[in-house]
């Protein structure tokens, strides 16, 4: 049984820790952006014609000439009241932009996360089980190559093959730009989702498959695996009873720890497929000096990654019986 | 010279069972003392406390009534598994050299061949490694030697060899020796006194 | 003498090659190619990559192995130059990265406050997605090669630092270290004589294995437009430009530069894995 | 009594990579010959780390990838090849492993003791049997649901012994069942082995503990540098060892604290330093002319006794 009180204590500790972490992440990113030559006023007016008194007003609003501490305090104060500011390029509140874009990206990330996890685990088990055969070699070669391939290049290849050469999918765009999301048919939306999700999935397979393979081989040389063999267990049942049981949890944990990589991959893939998600928004915000949006995205991506790490931690601390019940029996 | 441990209590972490409870023991350099007890009775923990390998415990360890000096510890401990007490990236001459310059005649006494000095620990077997670990502990500044199941993993012939060499040097230097073993016959032969550490830890 | 049987036979190739020879060969070959790429890229005169409107958009041929772009520039030369640049940035970033990792790992071994500080610092750096953090650092430093280099270096030390921290912790609780302490050795002496030799090979291997990641992240950030400036012949730039010409069928613009980068990264991986085997023979016993 | 297993001229070696991936052939067991009869306990006695566990793994057919095995094995007169090994292991041949590490850390004790089951009926039957055996060894119902890390040392030992009995084995291989146990637990473990022998099971006891071997075994095979240098009856270990044949065995016997704690100089040759002649040559008191050049064979003195020494060759 999982001890509820212990979990609550653990989560409480983790949340406090996360709060501190978040403050540091905010400080860090704020300082980094403040160091940069980005000027939000210029970004805001970009190609509008604006008079000098308007510029002065804007500068006052953004606090361009104020010391960093004052700017930071203002901004932090606003965040605490739930106001992340207004995006300069979308001209809408940052929170609204993020919630829209993050939803689009989450669908992309989660689908590829699940597919790559399941597929990678299966391939890894197969390769480890059929070690040193052609199956193993094929899986290994695939993984090594995919691991060394730049994400965006694979995305480019996928576009070249499936969109341009075969013409099966549209070349770009999550939804036609400018169309409201409720006017886009489900099929349209799915058609734009498949290629980016496919790209992220085939890339994500590599690390989980290699990890599973190595772990299974490690388990297969343990004393307990040997003893199970000595007791007449063999073949697939042996792998299932003593192999998979022992590697499933670490593999799932690893997959939860990969949220940071997943986010990075999504940014690149969205850029190539022009999928209007959080990654593309982040790149635009960075390139076009949309400071409020960029800061907002950093905070929410940090929350996203932390949640992944937290789940991994919980799995590790509360599912494995050795750690779960280790305390009491000492 | 006398090594005393007073009111020693010990547990691994705050939540776990107490392994030692109010143990008192005293070793002097005139007699060879044997310590005997069931597995799990805390013999090894007591040895580690005496030799400073465990620092968090209740009670006190004294040498002639004084605190154990900082730096080189005059109380040296020999473990059961010699392969764990050597850095795998060190050659055997470095292992010995960490403690002192061992004279050639002593190497010979302990049945160590010169050619072994240039080997890695992984290239020697348990019997040979244990000779090194004992010799390393026998720095001239060592006053007490604690042998915790020193020969349990070795064959009877090697056991005799190691004990003969150790007993010789212990007598020469007038050192104290505590022998921990589960082998009553061995203790009867070697030790002047044997004490029993039972489950409730009253020596 | 050792009764070891050395099966190396000069007159019998590949079939009976033992692991040692194969490993050495793999390391030698990959290092050779990598060095070759860097040297060649050094000797390419940037002025040779000039626009030549007479050979615009040519598919690959013997004259232009990787084809030419819309400005008539030879893609093979551009790619080589770009790879050279990648290796340089990757080298400095990974060395800087592992210096940070080693320093922090040793710092964490001093006392438990420093240890929790280091583990907390690792947490901070792990909680922002790598790519985003590199972009932030790169923006903060005003972009360019320096920005990317620092960005990559400051994001890639975490895993090595973690491994080293755990390893040092394990070594510090080992019995041979306890014995060193009781023999009166100082903390500094133990760190230098006991811990360093045991983690040395991990540091070397760790540094080499950061290399491919560093190269890929540099290319990614540049591709997104935050890295090297558009007039540098970087692989990221080449590929991001090629995106505009995909629909017109200029497939060679994306294929070859990307493939070259993949092979480069793969070579580093192979070299790293094999050097790991050499330094830790136990892993090769199966 | 019928022969259960005959092992003749078994050699096990490893191709090993050492520093810088230099390859070497590491011979762990050389030219081992041994037989076990029904209801008999035969101990293989050798120093720890000498690789005698590999004999158990060779009989069960679970040697690691990089091990090379040569020689022949017969089980009840049938050649024991890898198919037969696979059929017999866990059934007629059972292993009692060294430590709790041989139990799957993530599986409840009872689940792994009963092993894999084809259907529910088989599972029910096996569970009942497992419970009965556990009962016999004083393991309460609570133990069924425990994970291996929760077992105390003595409990773990009893669980390991009971795994062997689930399948009604004819041959039990006990690999170092005694180290780290106190006298009481050693005695208990040895009693289990005696009981098995009384039920006409053959027991191969692999150990470095000469006292344990002397207490339960009928015959003892002495290991020296990877060779079996003598197989002796347990009764020969008496008096001053005058019935023992090989000089090493005699020294070993007389080195025991209870037999005088007598000193013999020298050490076993290291791996890779084994001379071409008799491995005991440099320590031997009665060397013959050819002892340093030719390696003696293991010769039979009578039905039970064997020795590897030129002194006894005719």
CSV table of C-alpha atoms in Angstrom, one decimal, chain A residues 63-296:
chain,number,residue,atom,x,y,z
A,63,UNK,CA,10.6,51.4,-17.1
A,64,UNK,CA,13.4,51.4,-19.6
A,65,UNK,CA,15.5,53.8,-17.7
A,66,UNK,CA,14.9,52.5,-14.2
A,67,UNK,CA,17.2,50.2,-12.3
A,68,UNK,CA,16.7,46.5,-12.7
A,69,UNK,CA,15.5,46.1,-9.1
A,70,UNK,CA,12.6,48.5,-9.6
A,71,UNK,CA,11.6,46.8,-12.9
A,72,UNK,CA,11.8,43.4,-11.4
A,73,UNK,CA,9.7,44.4,-8.4
A,74,UNK,CA,7.0,45.9,-10.6
A,75,UNK,CA,6.9,42.8,-12.8
A,76,UNK,CA,6.9,40.4,-9.9
A,77,UNK,CA,4.2,42.3,-8.2
A,78,UNK,CA,2.1,42.1,-11.3
A,79,UNK,CA,2.7,38.3,-11.7
A,80,UNK,CA,1.6,37.7,-8.1
A,81,UNK,CA,-1.8,39.3,-9.0
A,82,UNK,CA,-1.9,37.1,-12.1
A,83,UNK,CA,-1.0,39.7,-14.6
A,84,UNK,CA,1.8,38.5,-16.8
A,85,UNK,CA,1.6,41.6,-19.0
A,86,UNK,CA,0.6,41.9,-22.6
A,87,UNK,CA,2.4,40.2,-25.4
A,88,UNK,CA,3.9,42.7,-27.8
A,89,UNK,CA,3.6,40.7,-30.9
A,90,UNK,CA,0.2,39.2,-30.3
A,91,UNK,CA,-1.2,42.2,-28.6
A,92,UNK,CA,-3.2,40.1,-26.2
A,93,UNK,CA,-2.5,39.2,-22.5
A,94,UNK,CA,0.4,36.8,-22.1
A,95,UNK,CA,-1.6,34.3,-20.1
A,96,UNK,CA,-4.1,34.0,-22.9
A,97,UNK,CA,-1.4,33.5,-25.6
A,98,UNK,CA,0.3,30.9,-23.4
A,99,UNK,CA,-2.8,28.9,-22.6
A,100,UNK,CA,-3.7,28.7,-26.3
A,101,UNK,CA,-0.3,27.8,-27.6
A,102,UNK,CA,0.5,25.5,-24.7
A,103,UNK,CA,-2.7,23.5,-25.4
A,104,UNK,CA,-1.7,23.1,-29.0
A,105,UNK,CA,1.8,22.0,-28.0
A,106,UNK,CA,0.7,19.7,-25.2
A,107,UNK,CA,-1.3,17.6,-27.7
A,108,UNK,CA,1.7,17.3,-29.9
A,109,UNK,CA,4.1,16.6,-27.0
A,110,UNK,CA,1.9,14.1,-25.2
A,111,UNK,CA,1.0,12.1,-28.3
A,112,UNK,CA,4.6,11.7,-29.3
A,113,UNK,CA,5.7,11.1,-25.7
A,114,UNK,CA,3.3,8.2,-25.4
A,115,UNK,CA,4.1,6.8,-28.8
A,116,UNK,CA,7.9,7.1,-28.4
A,117,UNK,CA,7.7,5.7,-24.9
A,118,UNK,CA,5.8,2.6,-25.8
A,119,UNK,CA,7.6,1.9,-29.1
A,120,UNK,CA,11.0,2.6,-27.5
A,121,UNK,CA,10.3,0.3,-24.7
A,122,UNK,CA,9.2,-2.5,-27.0
A,123,UNK,CA,12.2,-2.1,-29.3
A,124,UNK,CA,14.5,-2.0,-26.3
A,125,UNK,CA,13.1,-5.2,-24.8
A,126,UNK,CA,13.3,-6.9,-28.2
A,127,UNK,CA,16.9,-5.8,-28.7
A,128,UNK,CA,18.0,-6.9,-25.2
A,129,UNK,CA,16.2,-10.2,-25.4
A,130,UNK,CA,17.5,-11.0,-28.9
A,131,UNK,CA,20.9,-9.6,-28.0
A,132,UNK,CA,23.6,-9.8,-30.7
A,133,UNK,CA,21.2,-10.9,-33.3
A,134,UNK,CA,20.2,-8.9,-36.4
A,135,UNK,CA,17.2,-7.5,-34.5
A,136,UNK,CA,19.4,-6.1,-31.8
A,137,UNK,CA,21.9,-4.7,-34.4
A,138,UNK,CA,19.1,-3.0,-36.4
A,139,UNK,CA,17.6,-1.4,-33.3
A,140,UNK,CA,21.0,-0.2,-32.2
A,141,UNK,CA,22.0,1.3,-35.6
A,142,UNK,CA,18.6,3.0,-35.8
A,143,UNK,CA,19.0,4.5,-32.3
A,144,UNK,CA,22.6,5.6,-32.7
A,145,UNK,CA,21.8,7.3,-36.0
A,146,UNK,CA,18.6,9.0,-34.7
A,147,UNK,CA,20.4,10.1,-31.5
A,148,UNK,CA,23.1,11.8,-33.6
A,149,UNK,CA,20.7,13.4,-36.0
A,150,UNK,CA,19.7,17.1,-35.5
A,151,UNK,CA,16.0,17.2,-34.7
A,152,UNK,CA,15.3,20.0,-37.1
A,153,UNK,CA,17.1,18.2,-39.9
A,154,UNK,CA,15.0,15.1,-39.5
A,155,UNK,CA,11.9,17.4,-39.5
A,156,UNK,CA,13.1,18.9,-42.8
A,157,UNK,CA,13.6,15.4,-44.3
A,158,UNK,CA,10.1,14.4,-43.2
A,159,UNK,CA,8.7,17.5,-44.8
A,160,UNK,CA,10.7,16.8,-48.0
A,161,UNK,CA,9.5,13.2,-48.2
A,162,UNK,CA,5.9,13.3,-47.0
A,163,UNK,CA,4.8,16.8,-47.9
A,164,UNK,CA,6.7,17.7,-51.0
A,165,UNK,CA,7.7,14.4,-52.6
A,166,UNK,CA,4.7,12.3,-51.7
A,167,UNK,CA,2.3,15.2,-51.2
A,168,UNK,CA,0.4,13.5,-48.5
A,169,UNK,CA,0.4,16.3,-46.0
A,170,UNK,CA,0.3,20.1,-46.1
A,171,UNK,CA,3.7,21.7,-46.1
A,172,UNK,CA,3.1,23.8,-43.0
A,173,UNK,CA,0.9,25.3,-40.4
A,174,UNK,CA,-1.0,23.8,-37.5
A,175,UNK,CA,-4.2,25.6,-38.6
A,176,UNK,CA,-4.5,28.1,-41.4
A,177,UNK,CA,-3.2,31.3,-40.0
A,178,UNK,CA,-5.9,33.7,-39.0
A,179,UNK,CA,-8.6,31.1,-38.9
A,180,UNK,CA,-10.4,30.8,-35.6
A,181,UNK,CA,-9.8,27.5,-34.0
A,182,UNK,CA,-13.4,26.5,-33.9
A,183,UNK,CA,-13.9,26.9,-37.6
A,184,UNK,CA,-11.1,24.4,-38.3
A,185,UNK,CA,-12.4,20.8,-38.8
A,186,UNK,CA,-11.0,18.1,-36.7
A,187,UNK,CA,-9.5,16.3,-39.8
A,188,UNK,CA,-7.8,19.5,-40.8
A,189,UNK,CA,-6.3,19.8,-37.4
A,190,UNK,CA,-5.2,16.2,-37.3
A,191,UNK,CA,-3.6,16.4,-40.7
A,192,UNK,CA,-1.4,19.2,-39.4
A,193,UNK,CA,-0.6,17.3,-36.2
A,194,UNK,CA,0.5,14.0,-37.7
A,195,UNK,CA,3.8,14.9,-39.2
A,196,UNK,CA,5.2,16.9,-36.3
A,197,UNK,CA,4.1,14.2,-33.9
A,198,UNK,CA,5.5,11.5,-36.1
A,199,UNK,CA,8.9,13.3,-36.2
A,200,UNK,CA,9.0,13.8,-32.5
A,201,UNK,CA,8.1,10.2,-31.9
A,202,UNK,CA,10.7,8.6,-34.1
A,203,UNK,CA,13.3,10.8,-32.5
A,204,UNK,CA,12.2,10.1,-29.0
A,205,UNK,CA,12.4,6.3,-29.5
A,206,UNK,CA,16.2,6.3,-29.5
A,207,UNK,CA,17.1,7.2,-26.0
A,208,UNK,CA,14.3,5.1,-24.3
A,209,UNK,CA,15.1,2.1,-26.5
A,210,UNK,CA,18.8,2.1,-25.8
A,211,UNK,CA,18.2,2.6,-22.1
A,212,UNK,CA,15.7,-0.3,-22.0
A,213,UNK,CA,18.0,-2.5,-23.9
A,214,UNK,CA,21.0,-1.9,-21.6
A,215,UNK,CA,18.9,-2.2,-18.5
A,216,UNK,CA,17.4,-5.5,-19.7
A,217,UNK,CA,20.9,-6.9,-20.4
A,218,UNK,CA,22.0,-5.7,-17.0
A,219,UNK,CA,19.1,-7.5,-15.4
A,220,UNK,CA,19.7,-10.6,-17.4
A,221,UNK,CA,23.2,-10.9,-15.8
A,222,UNK,CA,22.0,-10.4,-12.3
A,223,UNK,CA,22.1,-13.2,-9.7
A,224,UNK,CA,18.4,-13.3,-9.4
A,225,UNK,CA,17.9,-13.7,-13.1
A,226,UNK,CA,20.5,-16.5,-13.1
A,227,UNK,CA,18.7,-18.2,-10.3
A,228,UNK,CA,15.3,-17.9,-12.0
A,229,UNK,CA,17.0,-19.7,-14.9
A,230,UNK,CA,18.5,-22.3,-12.7
A,231,UNK,CA,15.0,-23.0,-11.4
A,232,UNK,CA,13.8,-23.8,-14.9
A,233,UNK,CA,12.2,-20.6,-16.0
A,234,UNK,CA,13.1,-19.7,-19.6
A,235,UNK,CA,12.2,-17.8,-22.7
A,236,UNK,CA,9.6,-15.1,-22.8
A,237,UNK,CA,8.0,-15.9,-19.4
A,238,UNK,CA,11.4,-15.4,-17.8
A,239,UNK,CA,11.8,-12.1,-19.5
A,240,UNK,CA,8.3,-11.1,-18.5
A,241,UNK,CA,8.5,-12.2,-14.9
A,242,UNK,CA,12.0,-11.0,-14.0
A,243,UNK,CA,13.1,-8.7,-16.8
A,244,UNK,CA,10.2,-6.4,-17.6
A,245,UNK,CA,9.0,-6.1,-14.1
A,246,UNK,CA,12.4,-4.8,-13.0
A,247,UNK,CA,13.0,-2.4,-15.9
A,248,UNK,CA,9.5,-0.9,-16.5
A,249,UNK,CA,9.6,1.5,-13.6
A,250,UNK,CA,13.1,2.9,-14.4
A,251,UNK,CA,12.0,3.2,-18.0
A,252,UNK,CA,8.9,5.2,-17.1
A,253,UNK,CA,10.8,7.3,-14.7
A,254,UNK,CA,13.3,8.1,-17.5
A,255,UNK,CA,10.5,9.0,-19.8
A,256,UNK,CA,9.2,11.5,-17.3
A,257,UNK,CA,12.6,13.0,-16.8
A,258,UNK,CA,12.8,13.7,-20.6
A,259,UNK,CA,10.3,16.6,-20.5
A,260,UNK,CA,13.0,19.1,-21.0
A,261,UNK,CA,14.4,17.4,-24.1
A,262,UNK,CA,10.8,17.0,-25.3
A,263,UNK,CA,10.2,20.7,-25.0
A,264,UNK,CA,13.4,21.5,-26.9
A,265,UNK,CA,12.5,19.0,-29.6
A,266,UNK,CA,9.0,20.6,-29.9
A,267,UNK,CA,10.4,24.1,-30.3
A,268,UNK,CA,12.5,22.9,-33.3
A,269,UNK,CA,9.8,20.7,-34.9
A,270,UNK,CA,7.2,23.5,-34.5
A,271,UNK,CA,9.6,25.9,-36.2
A,272,UNK,CA,10.0,23.6,-39.3
A,273,UNK,CA,6.4,22.6,-39.5
A,274,UNK,CA,5.2,26.1,-38.6
A,275,UNK,CA,2.9,24.5,-36.0
A,276,UNK,CA,1.5,27.4,-34.0
A,277,UNK,CA,2.4,26.1,-30.6
A,278,UNK,CA,4.4,27.3,-27.6
A,279,UNK,CA,7.7,26.6,-29.3
A,280,UNK,CA,7.0,28.8,-32.2
A,281,UNK,CA,5.7,31.5,-29.9
A,282,UNK,CA,8.9,31.3,-27.9
A,283,UNK,CA,11.1,31.7,-30.9
A,284,UNK,CA,9.0,34.6,-32.2
A,285,UNK,CA,9.1,36.2,-28.8
A,286,UNK,CA,12.9,35.8,-28.6
A,287,UNK,CA,13.5,37.1,-32.1
A,288,UNK,CA,11.1,40.0,-31.9
A,289,UNK,CA,12.0,41.0,-28.3
A,290,UNK,CA,8.6,40.2,-26.8
A,291,UNK,CA,9.9,40.3,-23.3
A,292,UNK,CA,6.7,39.7,-21.3
A,293,UNK,CA,5.8,36.7,-23.5
A,294,UNK,CA,9.3,35.2,-23.4
A,295,UNK,CA,9.4,35.5,-19.6
A,296,UNK,CA,6.0,33.9,-19.3
